[in-house]
PDB file of C-alpha atoms in Angstrom:
ATOM      1  CA  MET A 930      24.677   1.544   1.044  1.00 39.00           C
ATOM      2  CA  SER A 931      24.553  -1.798  -0.839  1.00 40.00           C
ATOM      3  CA  HIS A 932      22.837  -2.202  -4.181  1.00 40.00           C
ATOM      4  CA  ARG A 933      22.727  -6.071  -4.202  1.00 43.00           C
ATOM      5  CA  ARG A 934      18.945  -6.998  -5.436  1.00 42.00           C
ATOM      6  CA  ALA A 935      16.866  -7.983  -2.106  1.00 42.00           C
ATOM      7  CA  LYS A 936      15.548 -11.605  -2.776  1.00 43.00           C
ATOM      8  CA  ARG A 937      11.953 -12.425  -1.639  1.00 42.00           C
ATOM      9  CA  LYS A 938       9.947 -15.946  -1.477  1.00 42.00           C
ATOM     10  CA  THR A 939       7.080 -16.596  -2.426  1.00 43.00           C
ATOM     11  CA  PHE A 940       4.465 -16.369   0.266  1.00 49.00           C
ATOM     12  CA  ASP A 941       1.391 -15.100  -1.207  1.00 63.00           C
ATOM     13  CA  SER A 942       0.106 -18.584  -2.508  1.00 71.00           C
ATOM     14  CA  ALA A 943      -0.026 -19.324   1.048  1.00 75.00           C
ATOM     15  CA  LEU A 944      -1.946 -16.417   2.240  1.00 77.00           C
ATOM     16  CA  PHE A 945      -4.616 -17.345  -0.432  1.00 81.00           C
ATOM     17  CA  LYS A 946      -4.835 -20.846   1.094  1.00 83.00           C
ATOM     18  CA  ALA A 947      -5.441 -19.296   4.770  1.00 83.00           C
ATOM     19  CA  LEU A 948      -8.088 -16.970   3.158  1.00 85.00           C
ATOM     20  CA  SER A 949      -9.749 -19.674   1.394  1.00 88.00           C
ATOM     21  CA  LEU A 950     -10.692 -20.825   4.743  1.00 88.00           C
ATOM     22  CA  PHE A 951     -11.501 -17.492   6.544  1.00 88.00           C
ATOM     23  CA  TRP A 952     -13.734 -15.995   4.043  1.00 91.00           C
ATOM     24  CA  PRO A 953     -16.377 -18.833   3.983  1.00 92.00           C
ATOM     25  CA  ILE A 954     -16.194 -19.427   7.747  1.00 91.00           C
ATOM     26  CA  SER A 955     -16.654 -15.630   8.476  1.00 90.00           C
ATOM     27  CA  CYS A 956     -19.452 -15.271   5.973  1.00 91.00           C
ATOM     28  CA  LEU A 957     -21.317 -18.256   6.964  1.00 91.00           C
ATOM     29  CA  PHE A 958     -21.002 -16.940  10.539  1.00 90.00           C
ATOM     30  CA  SER A 959     -22.697 -13.927   9.951  1.00 90.00           C
ATOM     31  CA  SER A 960     -25.103 -15.033   7.420  1.00 91.00           C
ATOM     32  CA  ALA A 961     -26.310 -17.472  10.453  1.00 89.00           C
ATOM     33  CA  ILE A 962     -27.040 -14.560  12.543  1.00 87.00           C
ATOM     34  CA  LEU A 963     -28.699 -12.720   9.843  1.00 88.00           C
ATOM     35  CA  TRP A 964     -30.884 -15.858   9.249  1.00 89.00           C
ATOM     36  CA  ILE A 965     -31.886 -15.747  12.741  1.00 85.00           C
ATOM     37  CA  PHE A 966     -32.686 -12.056  13.375  1.00 85.00           C
ATOM     38  CA  SER A 967     -34.348 -11.843   9.654  1.00 85.00           C
ATOM     39  CA  GLU A 968     -36.641 -14.700  10.724  1.00 82.00           C
ATOM     40  CA  GLU A 969     -37.303 -13.529  14.349  1.00 79.00           C
ATOM     41  CA  LEU A 970     -38.037  -9.895  12.880  1.00 80.00           C
ATOM     42  CA  GLY A 971     -40.229 -11.444   9.580  1.00 82.00           C
ATOM     43  CA  GLN A 972     -37.843  -9.962   7.196  1.00 84.00           C
ATOM     44  CA  ASP A 973     -36.647 -10.898   4.010  1.00 83.00           C
ATOM     45  CA  THR A 974     -33.527 -13.944   4.645  1.00 85.00           C
ATOM     46  CA  THR A 975     -32.204 -13.147   0.772  1.00 88.00           C
ATOM     47  CA  PRO A 976     -29.574 -10.966   1.979  1.00 87.00           C
ATOM     48  CA  SER A 977     -28.351 -13.956   4.351  1.00 89.00           C
ATOM     49  CA  ILE A 978     -28.391 -16.623   1.573  1.00 90.00           C
ATOM     50  CA  THR A 979     -26.525 -13.896  -0.696  1.00 91.00           C
ATOM     51  CA  LEU A 980     -23.758 -13.493   1.771  1.00 91.00           C
ATOM     52  CA  ALA A 981     -23.419 -16.972   2.747  1.00 91.00           C
ATOM     53  CA  SER A 982     -23.035 -18.001  -1.093  1.00 93.00           C
ATOM     54  CA  SER A 983     -20.570 -14.700  -1.807  1.00 92.00           C
ATOM     55  CA  GLY A 984     -18.517 -16.315   1.179  1.00 91.00           C
ATOM     56  CA  ILE A 985     -18.260 -20.067  -0.611  1.00 93.00           C
ATOM     57  CA  ILE A 986     -17.799 -18.705  -3.739  1.00 94.00           C
ATOM     58  CA  ALA A 987     -14.861 -16.443  -2.688  1.00 91.00           C
ATOM     59  CA  GLY A 988     -13.407 -19.458  -0.690  1.00 91.00           C
ATOM     60  CA  ALA A 989     -13.097 -21.385  -3.810  1.00 92.00           C
ATOM     61  CA  CYS A 990     -11.684 -18.772  -5.779  1.00 90.00           C
ATOM     62  CA  LEU A 991      -8.946 -18.018  -3.360  1.00 88.00           C
ATOM     63  CA  PHE A 992      -8.235 -21.739  -2.993  1.00 89.00           C
ATOM     64  CA  SER A 993      -8.071 -22.046  -6.674  1.00 89.00           C
ATOM     65  CA  ALA A 994      -5.486 -19.033  -6.729  1.00 84.00           C
ATOM     66  CA  SER A 995      -3.396 -20.440  -4.204  1.00 82.00           C
ATOM     67  CA  LEU A 996      -2.899 -23.688  -6.442  1.00 84.00           C
ATOM     68  CA  PHE A 997      -0.674 -21.142  -8.561  1.00 79.00           C
ATOM     69  CA  ARG A 998       2.835 -19.638  -7.858  1.00 74.00           C
ATOM     70  CA  ILE A 999       1.695 -16.015  -6.913  1.00 73.00           C
ATOM     71  CA  GLU A1000       3.914 -13.449  -6.119  1.00 74.00           C
ATOM     72  CA  ILE A1001       2.940  -9.755  -5.534  1.00 79.00           C
ATOM     73  CA  ARG A1002       6.111  -7.545  -4.913  1.00 80.00           C
ATOM     74  CA  ARG A1003       5.094  -4.003  -5.093  1.00 85.00           C
ATOM     75  CA  VAL A1004       4.098  -3.132  -1.888  1.00 87.00           C
ATOM     76  CA  ILE A1005       1.080  -0.758  -2.797  1.00 89.00           C
ATOM     77  CA  SER A1006      -0.476  -3.495  -4.880  1.00 86.00           C
ATOM     78  CA  TRP A1007       0.071  -6.073  -2.399  1.00 85.00           C
ATOM     79  CA  ALA A1008      -1.295  -3.999   0.438  1.00 86.00           C
ATOM     80  CA  ILE A1009      -4.607  -3.179  -1.702  1.00 87.00           C
ATOM     81  CA  ALA A1010      -5.095  -6.952  -2.887  1.00 83.00           C
ATOM     82  CA  MET A1011      -4.349  -8.839  -0.149  1.00 82.00           C
ATOM     83  CA  GLY A1012      -5.250  -6.004   2.897  1.00 83.00           C
ATOM     84  CA  LEU A1013      -8.491  -5.974   1.430  1.00 85.00           C
ATOM     85  CA  LEU A1014      -9.007  -9.653   1.008  1.00 85.00           C
ATOM     86  CA  ALA A1015      -7.856 -10.059   4.562  1.00 84.00           C
ATOM     87  CA  ILE A1016      -9.850  -7.676   6.478  1.00 87.00           C
ATOM     88  CA  SER A1017     -13.145  -7.768   4.587  1.00 87.00           C
ATOM     89  CA  PRO A1018     -14.186 -10.914   6.492  1.00 88.00           C
ATOM     90  CA  TYR A1019     -13.426  -8.888   9.868  1.00 86.00           C
ATOM     91  CA  PHE A1020     -15.522  -6.283   8.703  1.00 87.00           C
ATOM     92  CA  ILE A1021     -18.530  -8.627   7.724  1.00 88.00           C
ATOM     93  CA  VAL A1022     -18.603 -10.106  11.054  1.00 87.00           C
ATOM     94  CA  PHE A1023     -18.018  -7.206  13.258  1.00 86.00           C
ATOM     95  CA  GLY A1024     -20.560  -5.238  10.874  1.00 87.00           C
ATOM     96  CA  THR A1025     -22.666  -8.077  11.725  1.00 87.00           C
ATOM     97  CA  LEU A1026     -22.822  -7.876  15.094  1.00 86.00           C
ATOM     98  CA  GLY A1027     -22.404  -3.825  15.445  1.00 87.00           C
ATOM     99  CA  LEU A1028     -24.768  -2.748  12.825  1.00 87.00           C
ATOM    100  CA  ALA A1029     -27.609  -5.407  12.854  1.00 86.00           C
ATOM    101  CA  TYR A1030     -29.537  -3.455  15.352  1.00 85.00           C
ATOM    102  CA  PHE A1031     -29.467  -0.119  13.033  1.00 87.00           C
ATOM    103  CA  LEU A1032     -30.248  -2.083   9.898  1.00 85.00           C
ATOM    104  CA  LEU A1033     -32.834  -4.389  10.759  1.00 85.00           C
ATOM    105  CA  ILE A1034     -35.040  -2.418  13.484  1.00 84.00           C
ATOM    106  CA  PRO A1035     -36.968   0.108  11.904  1.00 83.00           C
ATOM    107  CA  HIS A1036     -36.450   3.460  13.051  1.00 80.00           C
ATOM    108  CA  PRO A1037     -37.871   6.702  12.900  1.00 85.00           C
ATOM    109  CA  SER A1038     -35.925   8.846   9.813  1.00 85.00           C
ATOM    110  CA  GLN A1039     -35.129  11.493  12.461  1.00 85.00           C
ATOM    111  CA  VAL A1040     -33.559   9.036  14.776  1.00 83.00           C
ATOM    112  CA  SER A1041     -31.993   6.904  12.039  1.00 85.00           C
ATOM    113  CA  PHE A1042     -30.137  10.140  10.935  1.00 88.00           C
ATOM    114  CA  MET A1043     -28.709  10.710  14.474  1.00 88.00           C
ATOM    115  CA  GLN A1044     -27.678   7.012  14.795  1.00 86.00           C
ATOM    116  CA  TRP A1045     -25.802   7.198  11.841  1.00 88.00           C
ATOM    117  CA  GLY A1046     -24.382  10.225  12.230  1.00 88.00           C
ATOM    118  CA  ALA A1047     -23.247   9.687  15.670  1.00 87.00           C
ATOM    119  CA  ILE A1048     -21.611   6.537  14.001  1.00 87.00           C
ATOM    120  CA  VAL A1049     -19.860   8.166  11.352  1.00 88.00           C
ATOM    121  CA  PHE A1050     -18.717  10.874  13.772  1.00 89.00           C
ATOM    122  CA  ALA A1051     -17.397   8.452  16.052  1.00 85.00           C
ATOM    123  CA  GLY A1052     -15.758   6.612  13.610  1.00 85.00           C
ATOM    124  CA  THR A1053     -14.231   9.591  12.023  1.00 88.00           C
ATOM    125  CA  LEU A1054     -13.040  10.886  15.228  1.00 86.00           C
ATOM    126  CA  TRP A1055     -11.671   7.460  16.245  1.00 84.00           C
ATOM    127  CA  CYS A1056      -9.535   6.862  13.339  1.00 87.00           C
ATOM    128  CA  TRP A1057      -8.086  10.618  12.977  1.00 88.00           C
ATOM    129  CA  LEU A1058      -7.062  10.407  16.573  1.00 84.00           C
ATOM    130  CA  ASP A1059      -5.316   6.959  15.966  1.00 84.00           C
ATOM    131  CA  LEU A1060      -3.835   8.357  12.851  1.00 89.00           C
ATOM    132  CA  ARG A1061      -2.720  11.406  14.363  1.00 88.00           C
ATOM    133  CA  ASP A1062      -0.644   9.656  17.005  1.00 86.00           C
ATOM    134  CA  LEU A1063       0.726   6.983  14.364  1.00 88.00           C
ATOM    135  CA  ARG A1064       1.897   9.952  12.261  1.00 90.00           C
ATOM    136  CA  ARG A1065       4.081  11.169  15.358  1.00 89.00           C
ATOM    137  CA  ARG A1066       5.499   7.774  16.310  1.00 88.00           C
ATOM    138  CA  VAL A1067       6.445   7.176  12.665  1.00 89.00           C
ATOM    139  CA  THR A1068       8.485  10.882  12.507  1.00 88.00           C
ATOM    140  CA  ALA A1069       9.961  10.050  16.099  1.00 87.00           C
ATOM    141  CA  LYS A1070      11.264   6.894  15.650  1.00 86.00           C
ATOM    142  CA  GLY A1071      12.365   7.318  12.054  1.00 86.00           C
ATOM    143  CA  TYR A1072      10.186   4.707  10.835  1.00 87.00           C
ATOM    144  CA  VAL A1073      10.937   5.370   6.854  1.00 86.00           C
ATOM    145  CA  GLU A1074      14.799   5.833   7.445  1.00 85.00           C
ATOM    146  CA  HIS A1075      14.800   2.205   9.477  1.00 84.00           C
ATOM    147  CA  GLU A1076      12.417   0.204   7.319  1.00 86.00           C
ATOM    148  CA  PHE A1077      13.212   1.209   3.880  1.00 87.00           C
ATOM    149  CA  ILE A1078      16.269   0.563   1.839  1.00 87.00           C
ATOM    150  CA  GLU A1079      17.469   2.126  -1.220  1.00 86.00           C
ATOM    151  CA  PHE A1080      18.504   0.222  -4.322  1.00 87.00           C
ATOM    152  CA  GLU A1081      20.050   1.167  -7.888  1.00 84.00           C
ATOM    153  CA  ASP A1082      16.377   0.354  -9.197  1.00 86.00           C
ATOM    154  CA  HIS A1083      13.932  -0.246  -6.408  1.00 88.00           C
ATOM    155  CA  VAL A1084      13.394   0.474  -2.884  1.00 89.00           C
ATOM    156  CA  ALA A1085      12.387  -2.306  -0.615  1.00 87.00           C
ATOM    157  CA  LEU A1086      10.473  -2.435   2.413  1.00 86.00           C
ATOM    158  CA  ARG A1087      11.651  -4.802   4.896  1.00 81.00           C
ATOM    159  CA  SER A1088       9.253  -8.054   5.396  1.00 71.00           C
ATOM    160  CA  GLU A1089       9.830  -8.060   9.134  1.00 72.00           C
ATOM    161  CA  CYS A1090       9.436  -4.567  10.745  1.00 72.00           C
ATOM    162  CA  LYS A1091      12.136  -3.657  13.020  1.00 71.00           C
ATOM    163  CA  THR A1092      10.977  -0.318  14.530  1.00 75.00           C
ATOM    164  CA  ASN A1093       8.397  -0.695  17.319  1.00 73.00           C
ATOM    165  CA  LEU A1094       4.894   1.591  16.094  1.00 73.00           C
ATOM    166  CA  ASP A1095       3.046   0.268  19.234  1.00 67.00           C
ATOM    167  CA  ALA A1096       1.185   2.816  20.900  1.00 62.00           C
ATOM    168  CA  PRO A1097       2.109   3.306  24.630  1.00 58.00           C
ATOM    169  CA  PRO A1098       0.575   0.983  26.999  1.00 55.00           C
ATOM    170  CA  VAL A1099      -2.676   2.434  28.969  1.00 51.00           C
ATOM    171  CA  THR A1100      -1.405   4.326  32.219  1.00 53.00           C
ATOM    172  CA  ASP A1101      -1.821   3.298  35.389  1.00 52.00           C
ATOM    173  CA  LYS A1102      -2.134   6.806  36.977  1.00 52.00           C
ATOM    174  CA  THR A1103      -6.043   7.066  35.989  1.00 54.00           C
ATOM    175  CA  LEU A1104      -8.913   4.999  37.606  1.00 55.00           C
ATOM    176  CA  LEU A1105      -9.926   3.921  33.905  1.00 54.00           C
ATOM    177  CA  GLY A1106      -6.266   3.117  33.319  1.00 57.00           C
ATOM    178  CA  ARG A1107      -5.903   0.958  36.097  1.00 56.00           C
ATOM    179  CA  LEU A1108      -9.331  -0.890  35.505  1.00 57.00           C
ATOM    180  CA  TRP A1109      -8.932  -1.857  32.277  1.00 56.00           C
ATOM    181  CA  HIS A1110      -5.148  -3.083  32.780  1.00 58.00           C
ATOM    182  CA  ARG A1111      -5.771  -5.191  35.549  1.00 58.00           C
ATOM    183  CA  HIS A1112      -9.045  -6.176  34.727  1.00 56.00           C
ATOM    184  CA  GLY A1113     -10.179  -5.566  31.026  1.00 56.00           C
ATOM    185  CA  THR A1114     -10.152  -9.313  30.387  1.00 55.00           C
ATOM    186  CA  GLN A1115     -12.642 -10.200  32.907  1.00 55.00           C
ATOM    187  CA  LEU A1116     -14.807  -7.634  32.387  1.00 55.00           C
ATOM    188  CA  PHE A1117     -15.103  -8.849  28.601  1.00 54.00           C
ATOM    189  CA  VAL A1118     -15.708 -12.096  29.556  1.00 56.00           C
ATOM    190  CA  ALA A1119     -18.206 -10.843  32.289  1.00 55.00           C
ATOM    191  CA  ILE A1120     -19.981  -8.730  29.810  1.00 52.00           C
ATOM    192  CA  ALA A1121     -20.268 -11.000  26.625  1.00 51.00           C
ATOM    193  CA  PRO A1122     -23.071 -13.389  28.216  1.00 54.00           C
ATOM    194  CA  LEU A1123     -25.368 -10.024  28.259  1.00 51.00           C
ATOM    195  CA  ALA A1124     -26.342 -11.037  24.841  1.00 49.00           C
ATOM    196  CA  SER A1125     -28.125 -14.083  25.541  1.00 49.00           C
ATOM    197  CA  ALA A1126     -29.062 -12.943  28.996  1.00 49.00           C
ATOM    198  CA  GLY A1127     -30.785  -9.669  27.564  1.00 48.00           C
ATOM    199  CA  TYR A1128     -32.611 -12.312  25.221  1.00 47.00           C
ATOM    200  CA  ALA A1129     -33.932 -14.662  28.070  1.00 49.00           C
ATOM    201  CA  ILE A1130     -35.085 -11.546  30.251  1.00 47.00           C
ATOM    202  CA  SER A1131     -36.752  -9.602  27.349  1.00 49.00           C
ATOM    203  CA  ARG A1132     -38.355 -12.735  26.277  1.00 50.00           C
ATOM    204  CA  VAL A1133     -39.857 -13.183  29.629  1.00 46.00           C
ATOM    205  CA  ALA A1134     -40.943  -9.769  30.011  1.00 44.00           C
ATOM    206  CA  ASP A1135     -42.280  -9.264  26.466  1.00 49.00           C
ATOM    207  CA  SER A1136     -42.476 -11.673  23.700  1.00 48.00           C
ATOM    208  CA  THR A1137     -42.099  -9.377  21.273  1.00 44.00           C
ATOM    209  CA  GLY A1138     -39.038  -7.291  22.391  1.00 51.00           C
ATOM    210  CA  GLY A1139     -36.275 -10.179  22.872  1.00 63.00           C
ATOM    211  CA  ILE A1140     -34.787  -9.866  19.511  1.00 75.00           C
ATOM    212  CA  GLU A1141     -34.296  -5.962  19.924  1.00 78.00           C
ATOM    213  CA  ALA A1142     -32.464  -6.798  23.141  1.00 75.00           C
ATOM    214  CA  VAL A1143     -30.396  -9.129  21.816  1.00 77.00           C
ATOM    215  CA  LEU A1144     -29.422  -6.880  19.063  1.00 82.00           C
ATOM    216  CA  LEU A1145     -28.760  -3.878  21.302  1.00 81.00           C
ATOM    217  CA  VAL A1146     -26.403  -5.684  23.541  1.00 80.00           C
ATOM    218  CA  LEU A1147     -24.558  -6.969  20.269  1.00 82.00           C
ATOM    219  CA  ALA A1148     -24.630  -3.660  18.994  1.00 85.00           C
ATOM    220  CA  VAL A1149     -23.056  -2.359  22.054  1.00 82.00           C
ATOM    221  CA  LEU A1150     -20.209  -4.986  21.970  1.00 80.00           C
ATOM    222  CA  GLY A1151     -19.633  -5.064  18.554  1.00 84.00           C
ATOM    223  CA  LEU A1152     -19.862  -1.311  17.253  1.00 84.00           C
ATOM    224  CA  PRO A1153     -16.734  -0.360  19.407  1.00 84.00           C
ATOM    225  CA  LEU A1154     -14.730  -3.155  17.782  1.00 83.00           C
ATOM    226  CA  LEU A1155     -15.639  -2.510  14.221  1.00 85.00           C
ATOM    227  CA  LEU A1156     -14.677   1.398  14.979  1.00 83.00           C
ATOM    228  CA  TRP A1157     -11.488   0.358  16.542  1.00 82.00           C
ATOM    229  CA  PHE A1158     -10.747  -1.994  13.679  1.00 84.00           C
ATOM    230  CA  PHE A1159     -11.544   0.669  11.217  1.00 86.00           C
ATOM    231  CA  SER A1160      -8.896   2.942  12.775  1.00 84.00           C
ATOM    232  CA  LYS A1161      -6.253   0.068  12.302  1.00 83.00           C
ATOM    233  CA  VAL A1162      -6.844  -0.449   8.720  1.00 88.00           C
ATOM    234  CA  VAL A1163      -6.548   3.423   7.940  1.00 89.00           C
ATOM    235  CA  CYS A1164      -3.478   3.653   9.826  1.00 87.00           C
ATOM    236  CA  GLY A1165      -2.347   0.024   7.895  1.00 87.00           C
ATOM    237  CA  PHE A1166      -3.715   2.199   4.762  1.00 91.00           C
ATOM    238  CA  TYR A1167      -0.952   5.114   6.026  1.00 92.00           C
ATOM    239  CA  LEU A1168       1.715   2.912   6.280  1.00 89.00           C
ATOM    240  CA  HIS A1169       1.888   0.653   3.122  1.00 89.00           C
ATOM    241  CA  VAL A1170      -0.149   3.073   0.582  1.00 91.00           C
ATOM    242  CA  TYR A1171       0.304   6.659   1.575  1.00 92.00           C
ATOM    243  CA  LEU A1172       3.647   6.754   2.571  1.00 91.00           C
ATOM    244  CA  VAL A1173       5.177   4.053  -0.037  1.00 91.00           C
ATOM    245  CA  TYR A1174       3.386   6.312  -2.569  1.00 91.00           C
ATOM    246  CA  GLN A1175       5.101   9.542  -1.323  1.00 92.00           C
ATOM    247  CA  ILE A1176       8.316   7.712  -1.632  1.00 91.00           C
ATOM    248  CA  GLU A1177       8.094   6.288  -4.920  1.00 90.00           C
ATOM    249  CA  ARG A1178       7.162   9.533  -6.056  1.00 91.00           C
ATOM    250  CA  ARG A1179      10.016  11.247  -4.218  1.00 89.00           C
ATOM    251  CA  SER A1180      12.795   8.636  -5.323  1.00 89.00           C
ATOM    252  CA  GLY A1181      11.123   7.528  -8.768  1.00 89.00           C
ATOM    253  CA  LYS A1182      11.854   3.730  -8.051  1.00 89.00           C
ATOM    254  CA  PRO A1183       9.031   1.060  -7.309  1.00 89.00           C
ATOM    255  CA  VAL A1184       8.890  -0.087  -3.675  1.00 90.00           C
ATOM    256  CA  LEU A1185       8.984  -3.587  -3.461  1.00 88.00           C
ATOM    257  CA  LEU A1186       8.579  -6.032  -0.847  1.00 82.00           C
ATOM    258  CA  GLN A1187      11.903  -7.465   0.382  1.00 75.00           C
ATOM    259  CA  ASN A1188      12.925 -10.560   2.351  1.00 58.00           C
ATOM    260  CA  GLY A1189      16.454 -10.912   3.565  1.00 49.00           C
ATOM    261  CA  ASP A1190      18.793  -8.748   5.423  1.00 43.00           C
ATOM    262  CA  ARG A1191      20.599  -5.679   4.013  1.00 41.00           C
ATOM    263  CA  ASP A1192      24.468  -6.036   3.826  1.00 37.00           C
TER     264      ASP A1192
END
């Protein structure tokens, strides 16, 4: 095993610069949606203004950070800091689309309890299934042995993963598998316009029910995306925080990001 110190270029500043654009755009998009829905429902628009302001402030802070030479080498620190910064805008957008119906439309307490109970149960089950499958692949493909390189004073994690941890493709042996594999994109494109169609139809049928129909359709489209993305975040936490912590505890050495190949 080579003991040459792994070299790594500074790249976090570039990521800060990209996020300085991503944060305001995602927050402004979500706040505009919340503003429209709140206005239609006659509710307070302060949350949408707060969200937009927070996105602009976050973008300015991230752009200021990008002007400095920032380098985060420890894997756990990088995963927590940069990971949270990178995934939060996705949660804001998908959360706005998927959860607005449950947050903005008043429901009886019993119905709300059942709705949120179902959301939590579905999200927990989805995450557990994804995580269980990932742990199997990590063990079967020797992820730790291939991706972590031990040096005298630290352990390095490859900057470019060489172990394929992608889940197997959807099988063609089932009807649903064949349908999604061959026509998944077309089905999604066909379903997406239902948001505007539901709004128009409900406006014609009942002038007071239009916005509820839009929110319901957005929940049908956005909530599965939010749950799927949340399961991927849990898996990322397992790979870059939990596994790394276990390696640090076992080796007694910090795990650092590497840029460069092993000798």
